[in-house]
Amino acid sequence: MSRPHAPPLRGTLPADVVSLVDHEALAATLMSPEVSAYVNGGAADEITLRENLLAWQSLRLRSRVLRPLAGGHTRVELLGQTLAHPILVAPMAHQRLLHPHGEQASALAAAMQGAGYVLSAQANTALETVARLVLPQVERGPLWFQLYLQPDRAFNLELVQRVEAAGFEALVLTVDAPVSGPRDRERRAGFGLPAGLSAVNLANAPAREVPPLAEGQSGLFDDLLTHAPTWADIAWLREHTRLPILLKGITHPDDARLAIQHGAAGIIVSNHGGRTLDTLPATAQLLPAVVDAVQGAVPVLVDGGIRRGTDVLKAMALGASAVLVGRPVLHGLANAGAVGVAHVLRLLRDELEMAMALCGCASLARNASDSAAHPIAQDAPIGVHEILK
């Protein structure tokens, strides 16, 4: 297996990088084949991975003309905070694969662009280091920590206490990956973490004892999944933290309702970027039913396949409170470190503003008295979604 390596360092971008697609193309020339497979690959045949993008592209926006747009803005309210725009950086592991500064570069870039940032539990940077870097930034967005519950509750509690003490403002609990999906592209490329790269915030997690299996038992169902989180663990976590908890990986309306019953402060509609169960529907298709089930009780965010400002606007028109962006941030990080990530986020925000203006939409607020000021997305295969009545 050849060793994955970080791309050559650069602090500027070529002039012809003007979209997230351009960032992806440039990153492909800089990443090793192994790292490219890890970043860009999905589960199995990658059907969900592809459809995440296609679903947003298949939606159409309706526009209104000659509407007053002076003073328009992209601000949104989320968990008691006012955000400059509804774009957050999704949690992504092992960012030092892309750049030596890893999460420090992407977190600082997000803060400088007013974007929320979700630090992965599998980051290569100590959570305290990221918090010290981000929290003093005046124009920053919210700073959240993504958590995979470990089998040892004492370790989970210790980690949550570190997160609280560092100043993070919410927990994002990933609930859709009790096991990893079959990452065929990664395996073909021979991907593996290079020596010296690890999930430093999980370094003290107790090693799990693996008992011998009896004849006929499954290593998955009779061992690994005996430690998988359940709704009871969500209730336990709610009792042991003062931070709001968002559940990431909700795709079914019934699970959305259960999440609220168990104290979730927010829901993230996600299929893990097409990296777990292949042939799950695209998140753009899943979002409306979850929004309908929640009935405004908690904010609903969405990720997966966001590549244009028009995608952000479509998500908002379908009822999302905000969106999270993943792979494009890694592409920007590979291309130019913090500069590249900042450019990716700025492109999305600029495109969102232009799309709003061209749709006759001066605000993303959902309580405007004149619903005609908002775009209504439609998709012939799944009908017209008139979200704003």
mmCIF file of C-alpha atoms in Angstrom:
data_model
loop_
_atom_site.group_PDB
_atom_site.id
_atom_site.type_symbol
_atom_site.label_atom_id
_atom_site.label_comp_id
_atom_site.label_asym_id
_atom_site.label_seq_id
_atom_site.Cartn_x
_atom_site.Cartn_y
_atom_site.Cartn_z
ATOM 1 C CA MET A 1 0.000 0.000 0.000
ATOM 2 C CA SER A 2 1.429 3.342 -0.966
ATOM 3 C CA ARG A 3 1.277 5.999 1.714
ATOM 4 C CA PRO A 4 -1.361 8.761 1.359
ATOM 5 C CA HIS A 5 0.238 12.165 1.321
ATOM 6 C CA ALA A 6 -0.791 15.779 1.706
ATOM 7 C CA PRO A 7 -0.845 17.866 -1.479
ATOM 8 C CA PRO A 8 1.818 20.481 -2.150
ATOM 9 C CA LEU A 9 1.236 23.642 -0.126
ATOM 10 C CA ARG A 10 -0.034 26.760 -1.810
ATOM 11 C CA GLY A 11 -1.526 29.955 -0.486
ATOM 12 C CA THR A 12 -3.275 31.191 -3.596
ATOM 13 C CA LEU A 13 -5.683 29.759 -6.131
ATOM 14 C CA PRO A 14 -5.518 29.798 -9.933
ATOM 15 C CA ALA A 15 -7.715 32.477 -11.488
ATOM 16 C CA ASP A 16 -9.821 29.884 -13.291
ATOM 17 C CA VAL A 17 -11.097 28.334 -10.035
ATOM 18 C CA VAL A 18 -14.487 30.037 -9.921
ATOM 19 C CA SER A 19 -16.833 27.314 -8.626
ATOM 20 C CA LEU A 20 -16.911 24.334 -6.306
ATOM 21 C CA VAL A 21 -16.661 22.070 -9.341
ATOM 22 C CA ASP A 22 -13.398 23.815 -10.222
ATOM 23 C CA HIS A 23 -12.144 23.249 -6.688
ATOM 24 C CA GLU A 24 -12.895 19.541 -6.994
ATOM 25 C CA ALA A 25 -11.074 19.308 -10.322
ATOM 26 C CA LEU A 26 -8.006 21.091 -8.963
ATOM 27 C CA ALA A 27 -7.937 18.956 -5.816
ATOM 28 C CA ALA A 28 -7.985 15.830 -7.968
ATOM 29 C CA THR A 29 -4.613 16.868 -9.394
ATOM 30 C CA LEU A 30 -3.104 17.440 -5.933
ATOM 31 C CA MET A 31 -4.348 14.525 -3.832
ATOM 32 C CA SER A 32 -2.834 11.068 -3.956
ATOM 33 C CA PRO A 33 -5.106 8.377 -5.472
ATOM 34 C CA GLU A 34 -5.586 6.878 -2.004
ATOM 35 C CA VAL A 35 -6.641 10.138 -0.362
ATOM 36 C CA SER A 36 -8.838 11.011 -3.334
ATOM 37 C CA ALA A 37 -10.646 7.691 -2.922
ATOM 38 C CA TYR A 38 -11.174 8.409 0.776
ATOM 39 C CA VAL A 39 -12.448 11.955 0.254
ATOM 40 C CA ASN A 40 -14.560 11.481 -2.859
ATOM 41 C CA GLY A 41 -15.696 7.880 -2.545
ATOM 42 C CA GLY A 42 -18.934 6.491 -1.197
ATOM 43 C CA ALA A 43 -20.415 3.165 -0.203
ATOM 44 C CA ALA A 44 -20.689 0.190 -2.557
ATOM 45 C CA ASP A 45 -21.844 1.281 -6.042
ATOM 46 C CA GLU A 46 -22.054 4.941 -4.961
ATOM 47 C CA ILE A 47 -25.643 5.329 -6.128
ATOM 48 C CA THR A 48 -26.627 7.506 -3.172
ATOM 49 C CA LEU A 49 -23.422 9.506 -3.556
ATOM 50 C CA ARG A 50 -24.343 10.428 -7.131
ATOM 51 C CA GLU A 51 -28.029 10.984 -6.453
ATOM 52 C CA ASN A 52 -27.304 13.433 -3.641
ATOM 53 C CA LEU A 53 -25.966 15.811 -6.284
ATOM 54 C CA LEU A 54 -28.515 14.974 -8.970
ATOM 55 C CA ALA A 55 -31.493 15.514 -6.668
ATOM 56 C CA TRP A 56 -30.589 19.153 -6.007
ATOM 57 C CA GLN A 57 -29.870 19.674 -9.703
ATOM 58 C CA SER A 58 -33.273 18.280 -10.689
ATOM 59 C CA LEU A 59 -35.142 20.789 -8.522
ATOM 60 C CA ARG A 60 -36.274 23.983 -10.248
ATOM 61 C CA LEU A 61 -36.669 27.450 -8.762
ATOM 62 C CA ARG A 62 -39.516 29.839 -9.521
ATOM 63 C CA SER A 63 -38.677 33.530 -9.675
ATOM 64 C CA ARG A 64 -40.611 36.742 -9.163
ATOM 65 C CA VAL A 65 -39.603 40.049 -10.725
ATOM 66 C CA LEU A 66 -39.819 43.758 -9.900
ATOM 67 C CA ARG A 67 -39.894 43.099 -6.179
ATOM 68 C CA PRO A 68 -38.163 45.436 -3.664
ATOM 69 C CA LEU A 69 -34.832 43.848 -2.765
ATOM 70 C CA ALA A 70 -32.930 46.738 -1.162
ATOM 71 C CA GLY A 71 -31.725 45.732 2.285
ATOM 72 C CA GLY A 72 -31.953 42.034 1.504
ATOM 73 C CA HIS A 73 -29.762 39.647 3.484
ATOM 74 C CA THR A 74 -28.905 35.994 4.084
ATOM 75 C CA ARG A 75 -29.179 36.055 7.892
ATOM 76 C CA VAL A 76 -30.925 33.213 9.712
ATOM 77 C CA GLU A 77 -31.682 32.335 13.331
ATOM 78 C CA LEU A 78 -30.434 28.979 14.605
ATOM 79 C CA LEU A 79 -30.542 27.714 18.192
ATOM 80 C CA GLY A 80 -30.734 31.235 19.556
ATOM 81 C CA GLN A 81 -27.906 32.631 17.450
ATOM 82 C CA THR A 82 -28.041 34.930 14.444
ATOM 83 C CA LEU A 83 -25.938 33.566 11.591
ATOM 84 C CA ALA A 84 -24.701 35.705 8.717
ATOM 85 C CA HIS A 85 -25.826 32.962 6.344
ATOM 86 C CA PRO A 86 -27.176 29.393 6.585
ATOM 87 C CA ILE A 87 -23.979 27.575 5.513
ATOM 88 C CA LEU A 88 -22.064 25.411 8.002
ATOM 89 C CA VAL A 89 -19.027 23.171 7.634
ATOM 90 C CA ALA A 90 -19.946 19.529 8.199
ATOM 91 C CA PRO A 91 -17.881 17.305 10.497
ATOM 92 C CA MET A 92 -15.137 15.512 8.567
ATOM 93 C CA ALA A 93 -12.390 13.311 9.947
ATOM 94 C CA HIS A 94 -8.629 13.375 9.447
ATOM 95 C CA GLN A 95 -8.263 16.723 7.715
ATOM 96 C CA ARG A 96 -4.490 16.645 8.041
ATOM 97 C CA LEU A 97 -4.617 14.208 5.136
ATOM 98 C CA LEU A 98 -5.333 17.273 3.004
ATOM 99 C CA HIS A 99 -3.184 19.937 4.655
ATOM 100 C CA PRO A 100 -0.704 20.027 7.564
ATOM 101 C CA HIS A 101 -2.882 22.552 9.406
ATOM 102 C CA GLY A 102 -5.970 20.370 8.967
ATOM 103 C CA GLU A 103 -8.886 21.364 11.157
ATOM 104 C CA GLN A 104 -7.150 24.522 12.340
ATOM 105 C CA ALA A 105 -7.148 25.836 8.770
ATOM 106 C CA SER A 106 -10.735 24.866 7.966
ATOM 107 C CA ALA A 107 -12.094 26.097 11.309
ATOM 108 C CA LEU A 108 -10.367 29.463 11.039
ATOM 109 C CA ALA A 109 -11.556 29.881 7.441
ATOM 110 C CA ALA A 110 -15.127 29.109 8.490
ATOM 111 C CA ALA A 111 -14.940 31.642 11.321
ATOM 112 C CA MET A 112 -13.605 34.348 9.025
ATOM 113 C CA GLN A 113 -16.472 33.687 6.602
ATOM 114 C CA GLY A 114 -19.149 33.694 9.307
ATOM 115 C CA ALA A 115 -19.868 30.009 8.744
ATOM 116 C CA GLY A 116 -20.733 27.562 11.484
ATOM 117 C CA TYR A 117 -18.200 24.799 12.094
ATOM 118 C CA VAL A 118 -18.719 21.249 13.340
ATOM 119 C CA LEU A 119 -15.525 19.603 14.581
ATOM 120 C CA SER A 120 -15.358 15.859 13.971
ATOM 121 C CA ALA A 121 -14.750 13.498 16.870
ATOM 122 C CA GLN A 122 -12.165 11.938 14.565
ATOM 123 C CA ALA A 123 -10.273 15.180 14.043
ATOM 124 C CA ASN A 124 -6.483 15.217 14.021
ATOM 125 C CA THR A 125 -6.488 18.362 16.191
ATOM 126 C CA ALA A 126 -7.329 18.652 19.879
ATOM 127 C CA LEU A 127 -10.786 20.110 20.408
ATOM 128 C CA GLU A 128 -9.389 22.683 22.841
ATOM 129 C CA THR A 129 -6.993 23.948 20.169
ATOM 130 C CA VAL A 130 -9.822 24.496 17.700
ATOM 131 C CA ALA A 131 -11.975 26.238 20.313
ATOM 132 C CA ARG A 132 -9.165 28.625 21.280
ATOM 133 C CA LEU A 133 -8.704 29.487 17.625
ATOM 134 C CA VAL A 134 -12.368 30.005 16.704
ATOM 135 C CA LEU A 135 -14.129 31.458 19.732
ATOM 136 C CA PRO A 136 -12.313 34.843 19.762
ATOM 137 C CA GLN A 137 -13.294 35.548 16.135
ATOM 138 C CA VAL A 138 -15.893 38.320 16.187
ATOM 139 C CA GLU A 139 -17.795 37.391 13.024
ATOM 140 C CA ARG A 140 -17.731 33.632 13.543
ATOM 141 C CA GLY A 141 -20.659 31.266 13.248
ATOM 142 C CA PRO A 142 -21.569 28.656 15.873
ATOM 143 C CA LEU A 143 -18.972 26.110 16.990
ATOM 144 C CA TRP A 144 -20.308 22.582 17.498
ATOM 145 C CA PHE A 145 -18.715 19.213 18.270
ATOM 146 C CA GLN A 146 -19.673 15.993 16.515
ATOM 147 C CA LEU A 147 -19.835 12.911 18.687
ATOM 148 C CA TYR A 148 -19.913 9.170 18.113
ATOM 149 C CA LEU A 149 -21.046 7.546 21.337
ATOM 150 C CA GLN A 150 -18.420 5.065 22.512
ATOM 151 C CA PRO A 151 -19.286 1.844 24.380
ATOM 152 C CA ASP A 152 -17.792 3.255 27.603
ATOM 153 C CA ARG A 153 -20.186 5.799 29.136
ATOM 154 C CA ALA A 154 -17.541 7.143 31.495
ATOM 155 C CA PHE A 155 -15.372 8.056 28.521
ATOM 156 C CA ASN A 156 -18.345 9.658 26.742
ATOM 157 C CA LEU A 157 -19.037 11.764 29.820
ATOM 158 C CA GLU A 158 -15.389 12.797 30.106
ATOM 159 C CA LEU A 159 -15.322 13.824 26.435
ATOM 160 C CA VAL A 160 -18.560 15.797 26.727
ATOM 161 C CA GLN A 161 -17.194 17.615 29.768
ATOM 162 C CA ARG A 162 -14.081 18.556 27.765
ATOM 163 C CA VAL A 163 -16.315 19.852 24.978
ATOM 164 C CA GLU A 164 -18.349 21.943 27.409
ATOM 165 C CA ALA A 165 -15.279 23.324 29.162
ATOM 166 C CA ALA A 166 -13.695 24.306 25.838
ATOM 167 C CA GLY A 167 -16.713 26.460 24.943
ATOM 168 C CA PHE A 168 -18.417 24.477 22.196
ATOM 169 C CA GLU A 169 -22.042 25.484 21.794
ATOM 170 C CA ALA A 170 -23.789 22.259 20.765
ATOM 171 C CA LEU A 171 -23.277 18.534 20.312
ATOM 172 C CA VAL A 172 -23.950 16.871 16.968
ATOM 173 C CA LEU A 173 -24.542 13.188 17.602
ATOM 174 C CA THR A 174 -24.111 11.016 14.521
ATOM 175 C CA VAL A 175 -26.713 8.239 14.652
ATOM 176 C CA ASP A 176 -26.646 6.682 11.182
ATOM 177 C CA ALA A 177 -23.347 4.798 11.278
ATOM 178 C CA PRO A 178 -23.366 1.993 13.865
ATOM 179 C CA VAL A 179 -21.026 0.293 11.389
ATOM 180 C CA SER A 180 -19.156 1.519 8.338
ATOM 181 C CA GLY A 181 -20.520 0.934 4.875
ATOM 182 C CA PRO A 182 -18.571 -1.025 2.246
ATOM 183 C CA ARG A 183 -16.144 1.584 0.904
ATOM 184 C CA ASP A 184 -15.193 -0.260 -2.276
ATOM 185 C CA ARG A 185 -13.372 2.662 -3.885
ATOM 186 C CA GLU A 186 -11.197 3.094 -0.796
ATOM 187 C CA ARG A 187 -10.352 -0.587 -0.662
ATOM 188 C CA ARG A 188 -9.438 -0.724 -4.328
ATOM 189 C CA ALA A 189 -7.111 2.243 -3.837
ATOM 190 C CA GLY A 190 -5.522 0.690 -0.760
ATOM 191 C CA PHE A 191 -6.325 3.619 1.503
ATOM 192 C CA GLY A 192 -5.046 3.589 5.061
ATOM 193 C CA LEU A 193 -4.181 6.263 7.592
ATOM 194 C CA PRO A 194 -0.472 7.110 7.513
ATOM 195 C CA ALA A 195 1.612 6.688 10.635
ATOM 196 C CA GLY A 196 1.276 9.553 13.069
ATOM 197 C CA LEU A 197 -2.255 10.507 12.024
ATOM 198 C CA SER A 198 -4.964 9.653 14.533
ATOM 199 C CA ALA A 199 -8.214 10.768 16.138
ATOM 200 C CA VAL A 200 -6.501 12.587 18.992
ATOM 201 C CA ASN A 201 -9.688 13.388 20.911
ATOM 202 C CA LEU A 202 -10.466 9.679 21.198
ATOM 203 C CA ALA A 203 -6.942 8.686 22.227
ATOM 204 C CA ASN A 204 -7.965 7.762 25.774
ATOM 205 C CA ALA A 205 -11.013 5.715 24.803
ATOM 206 C CA PRO A 206 -10.768 2.319 26.522
ATOM 207 C CA ALA A 207 -10.001 -0.578 24.233
ATOM 208 C CA ARG A 208 -13.033 -2.778 23.751
ATOM 209 C CA GLU A 209 -12.671 -6.391 24.752
ATOM 210 C CA VAL A 210 -13.736 -8.741 21.981
ATOM 211 C CA PRO A 211 -15.185 -11.936 23.453
ATOM 212 C CA PRO A 212 -14.927 -15.190 21.520
ATOM 213 C CA LEU A 213 -17.980 -15.939 19.416
ATOM 214 C CA ALA A 214 -19.897 -19.168 19.684
ATOM 215 C CA GLU A 215 -20.467 -21.258 16.606
ATOM 216 C CA GLY A 216 -23.078 -19.654 14.374
ATOM 217 C CA GLN A 217 -22.801 -16.223 15.966
ATOM 218 C CA SER A 218 -22.237 -13.094 13.890
ATOM 219 C CA GLY A 219 -19.291 -10.809 14.512
ATOM 220 C CA LEU A 220 -21.564 -7.937 13.531
ATOM 221 C CA PHE A 221 -24.854 -8.656 15.296
ATOM 222 C CA ASP A 222 -23.547 -10.664 18.263
ATOM 223 C CA ASP A 223 -20.525 -8.491 18.999
ATOM 224 C CA LEU A 224 -20.115 -5.057 17.430
ATOM 225 C CA LEU A 225 -23.779 -4.046 17.378
ATOM 226 C CA THR A 226 -24.329 -5.051 20.988
ATOM 227 C CA HIS A 227 -22.638 -1.722 21.790
ATOM 228 C CA ALA A 228 -24.491 0.385 19.194
ATOM 229 C CA PRO A 229 -26.361 3.415 20.603
ATOM 230 C CA THR A 230 -30.134 3.299 21.080
ATOM 231 C CA TRP A 231 -32.780 5.857 21.996
ATOM 232 C CA ALA A 232 -32.009 5.123 25.652
ATOM 233 C CA ASP A 233 -28.491 6.453 25.083
ATOM 234 C CA ILE A 234 -29.915 9.662 23.627
ATOM 235 C CA ALA A 235 -31.985 10.158 26.769
ATOM 236 C CA TRP A 236 -28.899 9.444 28.920
ATOM 237 C CA LEU A 237 -26.815 11.987 27.031
ATOM 238 C CA ARG A 238 -29.574 14.586 27.333
ATOM 239 C CA GLU A 239 -29.451 14.159 31.119
ATOM 240 C CA HIS A 240 -25.668 14.589 31.257
ATOM 241 C CA THR A 241 -25.017 17.720 29.232
ATOM 242 C CA ARG A 242 -26.197 21.307 29.277
ATOM 243 C CA LEU A 243 -25.491 21.639 25.549
ATOM 244 C CA PRO A 244 -28.211 21.346 22.915
ATOM 245 C CA ILE A 245 -28.025 18.059 21.017
ATOM 246 C CA LEU A 246 -28.638 17.733 17.292
ATOM 247 C CA LEU A 247 -29.091 14.250 15.828
ATOM 248 C CA LYS A 248 -27.281 13.799 12.511
ATOM 249 C CA GLY A 249 -28.430 11.035 10.192
ATOM 250 C CA ILE A 250 -32.210 11.288 10.550
ATOM 251 C CA THR A 251 -33.954 10.272 7.312
ATOM 252 C CA HIS A 252 -37.359 8.954 8.434
ATOM 253 C CA PRO A 253 -40.234 11.121 9.710
ATOM 254 C CA ASP A 254 -40.939 8.727 12.592
ATOM 255 C CA ASP A 255 -37.329 8.996 13.748
ATOM 256 C CA ALA A 256 -37.616 12.773 13.570
ATOM 257 C CA ARG A 257 -40.584 12.664 15.929
ATOM 258 C CA LEU A 258 -38.746 10.264 18.251
ATOM 259 C CA ALA A 259 -35.743 12.578 18.251
ATOM 260 C CA ILE A 260 -37.879 15.430 19.550
ATOM 261 C CA GLN A 261 -39.455 13.173 22.181
ATOM 262 C CA HIS A 262 -35.969 12.270 23.417
ATOM 263 C CA GLY A 263 -34.870 15.879 23.773
ATOM 264 C CA ALA A 264 -33.122 16.664 20.503
ATOM 265 C CA ALA A 265 -32.748 20.397 19.916
ATOM 266 C CA GLY A 266 -32.268 19.942 16.183
ATOM 267 C CA ILE A 267 -32.237 17.388 13.387
ATOM 268 C CA ILE A 268 -29.788 16.977 10.527
ATOM 269 C CA VAL A 269 -31.190 15.141 7.525
ATOM 270 C CA SER A 270 -28.183 13.205 6.274
ATOM 271 C CA ASN A 271 -27.291 9.953 4.559
ATOM 272 C CA HIS A 272 -23.651 10.329 5.621
ATOM 273 C CA GLY A 273 -22.685 11.686 2.227
ATOM 274 C CA GLY A 274 -23.508 8.352 0.617
ATOM 275 C CA ARG A 275 -20.773 6.671 2.678
ATOM 276 C CA THR A 276 -22.818 4.188 4.764
ATOM 277 C CA LEU A 277 -25.900 2.529 3.233
ATOM 278 C CA ASP A 278 -25.923 2.741 -0.540
ATOM 279 C CA THR A 279 -29.312 3.209 -2.312
ATOM 280 C CA LEU A 280 -30.703 5.422 0.443
ATOM 281 C CA PRO A 281 -32.695 8.269 -1.144
ATOM 282 C CA ALA A 282 -31.000 11.599 -1.725
ATOM 283 C CA THR A 283 -31.299 14.080 1.126
ATOM 284 C CA ALA A 284 -33.152 16.556 -1.105
ATOM 285 C CA GLN A 285 -35.859 13.910 -1.470
ATOM 286 C CA LEU A 286 -35.919 13.080 2.243
ATOM 287 C CA LEU A 287 -36.010 16.639 3.565
ATOM 288 C CA PRO A 288 -39.673 17.615 2.956
ATOM 289 C CA ALA A 289 -41.160 14.676 4.872
ATOM 290 C CA VAL A 290 -38.897 15.289 7.867
ATOM 291 C CA VAL A 291 -39.746 19.003 7.867
ATOM 292 C CA ASP A 292 -43.432 18.108 7.773
ATOM 293 C CA ALA A 293 -43.060 15.670 10.670
ATOM 294 C CA VAL A 294 -41.212 18.176 12.846
ATOM 295 C CA GLN A 295 -43.798 20.944 12.338
ATOM 296 C CA GLY A 296 -41.353 23.644 13.375
ATOM 297 C CA ALA A 297 -40.647 22.178 16.817
ATOM 298 C CA VAL A 298 -36.879 22.152 16.202
ATOM 299 C CA PRO A 299 -34.648 23.338 13.364
ATOM 300 C CA VAL A 300 -34.039 20.890 10.524
ATOM 301 C CA LEU A 301 -30.691 21.057 8.749
ATOM 302 C CA VAL A 302 -29.578 19.082 5.704
ATOM 303 C CA ASP A 303 -26.331 17.994 4.078
ATOM 304 C CA GLY A 304 -25.307 15.932 1.064
ATOM 305 C CA GLY A 305 -24.566 17.140 -2.449
ATOM 306 C CA ILE A 306 -24.657 20.905 -1.856
ATOM 307 C CA ARG A 307 -22.481 22.383 -4.602
ATOM 308 C CA ARG A 308 -24.142 25.672 -5.601
ATOM 309 C CA GLY A 309 -25.791 28.626 -3.950
ATOM 310 C CA THR A 310 -28.957 27.585 -5.761
ATOM 311 C CA ASP A 311 -28.767 24.273 -3.872
ATOM 312 C CA VAL A 312 -28.698 26.200 -0.596
ATOM 313 C CA LEU A 313 -31.726 28.230 -1.663
ATOM 314 C CA LYS A 314 -33.618 25.097 -2.700
ATOM 315 C CA ALA A 315 -32.915 23.522 0.678
ATOM 316 C CA MET A 316 -34.240 26.597 2.454
ATOM 317 C CA ALA A 317 -37.324 26.652 0.231
ATOM 318 C CA LEU A 318 -37.991 23.031 1.180
ATOM 319 C CA GLY A 319 -37.952 23.934 4.861
ATOM 320 C CA ALA A 320 -34.343 23.584 5.978
ATOM 321 C CA SER A 321 -33.042 25.963 8.628
ATOM 322 C CA ALA A 322 -29.464 25.666 7.346
ATOM 323 C CA VAL A 323 -27.196 23.414 5.289
ATOM 324 C CA LEU A 324 -23.885 21.684 5.939
ATOM 325 C CA VAL A 325 -21.152 21.313 3.331
ATOM 326 C CA GLY A 326 -18.550 18.571 3.412
ATOM 327 C CA ARG A 327 -16.407 17.424 0.502
ATOM 328 C CA PRO A 328 -16.072 20.885 -1.131
ATOM 329 C CA VAL A 329 -14.431 22.127 2.072
ATOM 330 C CA LEU A 330 -11.887 19.310 1.855
ATOM 331 C CA HIS A 331 -11.231 20.196 -1.780
ATOM 332 C CA GLY A 332 -10.586 23.810 -0.825
ATOM 333 C CA LEU A 333 -8.358 22.682 2.037
ATOM 334 C CA ALA A 334 -6.288 20.530 -0.316
ATOM 335 C CA ASN A 335 -6.024 23.350 -2.844
ATOM 336 C CA ALA A 336 -4.932 26.230 -0.623
ATOM 337 C CA GLY A 337 -5.436 25.520 3.062
ATOM 338 C CA ALA A 338 -7.463 28.143 4.908
ATOM 339 C CA VAL A 339 -7.495 30.337 1.805
ATOM 340 C CA GLY A 340 -9.081 27.548 -0.217
ATOM 341 C CA VAL A 341 -11.734 26.786 2.389
ATOM 342 C CA ALA A 342 -12.600 30.471 2.731
ATOM 343 C CA HIS A 343 -12.942 30.695 -1.047
ATOM 344 C CA VAL A 344 -15.326 27.721 -1.150
ATOM 345 C CA LEU A 345 -17.556 29.232 1.534
ATOM 346 C CA ARG A 346 -17.460 32.697 -0.039
ATOM 347 C CA LEU A 347 -18.453 31.266 -3.426
ATOM 348 C CA LEU A 348 -21.471 29.535 -1.907
ATOM 349 C CA ARG A 349 -22.578 32.659 -0.062
ATOM 350 C CA ASP A 350 -22.128 34.880 -3.126
ATOM 351 C CA GLU A 351 -24.071 32.419 -5.279
ATOM 352 C CA LEU A 352 -26.823 32.252 -2.645
ATOM 353 C CA GLU A 353 -27.168 36.035 -2.660
ATOM 354 C CA MET A 354 -27.337 36.115 -6.457
ATOM 355 C CA ALA A 355 -29.915 33.324 -6.542
ATOM 356 C CA MET A 356 -32.054 35.118 -3.972
ATOM 357 C CA ALA A 357 -31.917 38.350 -5.949
ATOM 358 C CA LEU A 358 -32.818 36.623 -9.201
ATOM 359 C CA CYS A 359 -35.732 34.839 -7.513
ATOM 360 C CA GLY A 360 -37.031 38.087 -6.035
ATOM 361 C CA CYS A 361 -36.250 36.852 -2.535
ATOM 362 C CA ALA A 362 -34.966 39.476 -0.086
ATOM 363 C CA SER A 363 -34.848 37.271 3.006
ATOM 364 C CA LEU A 364 -34.695 33.641 4.075
ATOM 365 C CA ALA A 365 -37.036 34.250 7.014
ATOM 366 C CA ARG A 366 -39.896 31.764 7.157
ATOM 367 C CA ASN A 367 -42.413 34.069 8.811
ATOM 368 C CA ALA A 368 -42.672 36.712 6.114
ATOM 369 C CA SER A 369 -46.270 37.743 5.508
ATOM 370 C CA ASP A 370 -45.858 37.663 1.732
ATOM 371 C CA SER A 371 -44.920 34.125 0.713
ATOM 372 C CA ALA A 372 -44.544 35.247 -2.888
ATOM 373 C CA ALA A 373 -41.213 36.744 -1.863
ATOM 374 C CA HIS A 374 -39.827 33.238 -1.484
ATOM 375 C CA PRO A 375 -38.861 30.754 -4.184
ATOM 376 C CA ILE A 376 -40.823 27.522 -4.399
ATOM 377 C CA ALA A 377 -38.844 24.544 -5.611
ATOM 378 C CA GLN A 378 -40.485 21.961 -7.814
ATOM 379 C CA ASP A 379 -39.384 18.592 -9.119
ATOM 380 C CA ALA A 380 -41.588 16.817 -11.635
ATOM 381 C CA PRO A 381 -40.899 13.267 -10.385
ATOM 382 C CA ILE A 382 -41.877 14.035 -6.780
ATOM 383 C CA GLY A 383 -44.361 16.856 -7.263
ATOM 384 C CA VAL A 384 -44.473 20.513 -6.294
ATOM 385 C CA HIS A 385 -43.403 21.341 -2.752
ATOM 386 C CA GLU A 386 -45.317 24.412 -1.644
ATOM 387 C CA ILE A 387 -43.540 24.796 1.661
ATOM 388 C CA LEU A 388 -44.544 28.385 2.337
ATOM 389 C CA LYS A 389 -48.295 28.841 2.470
#
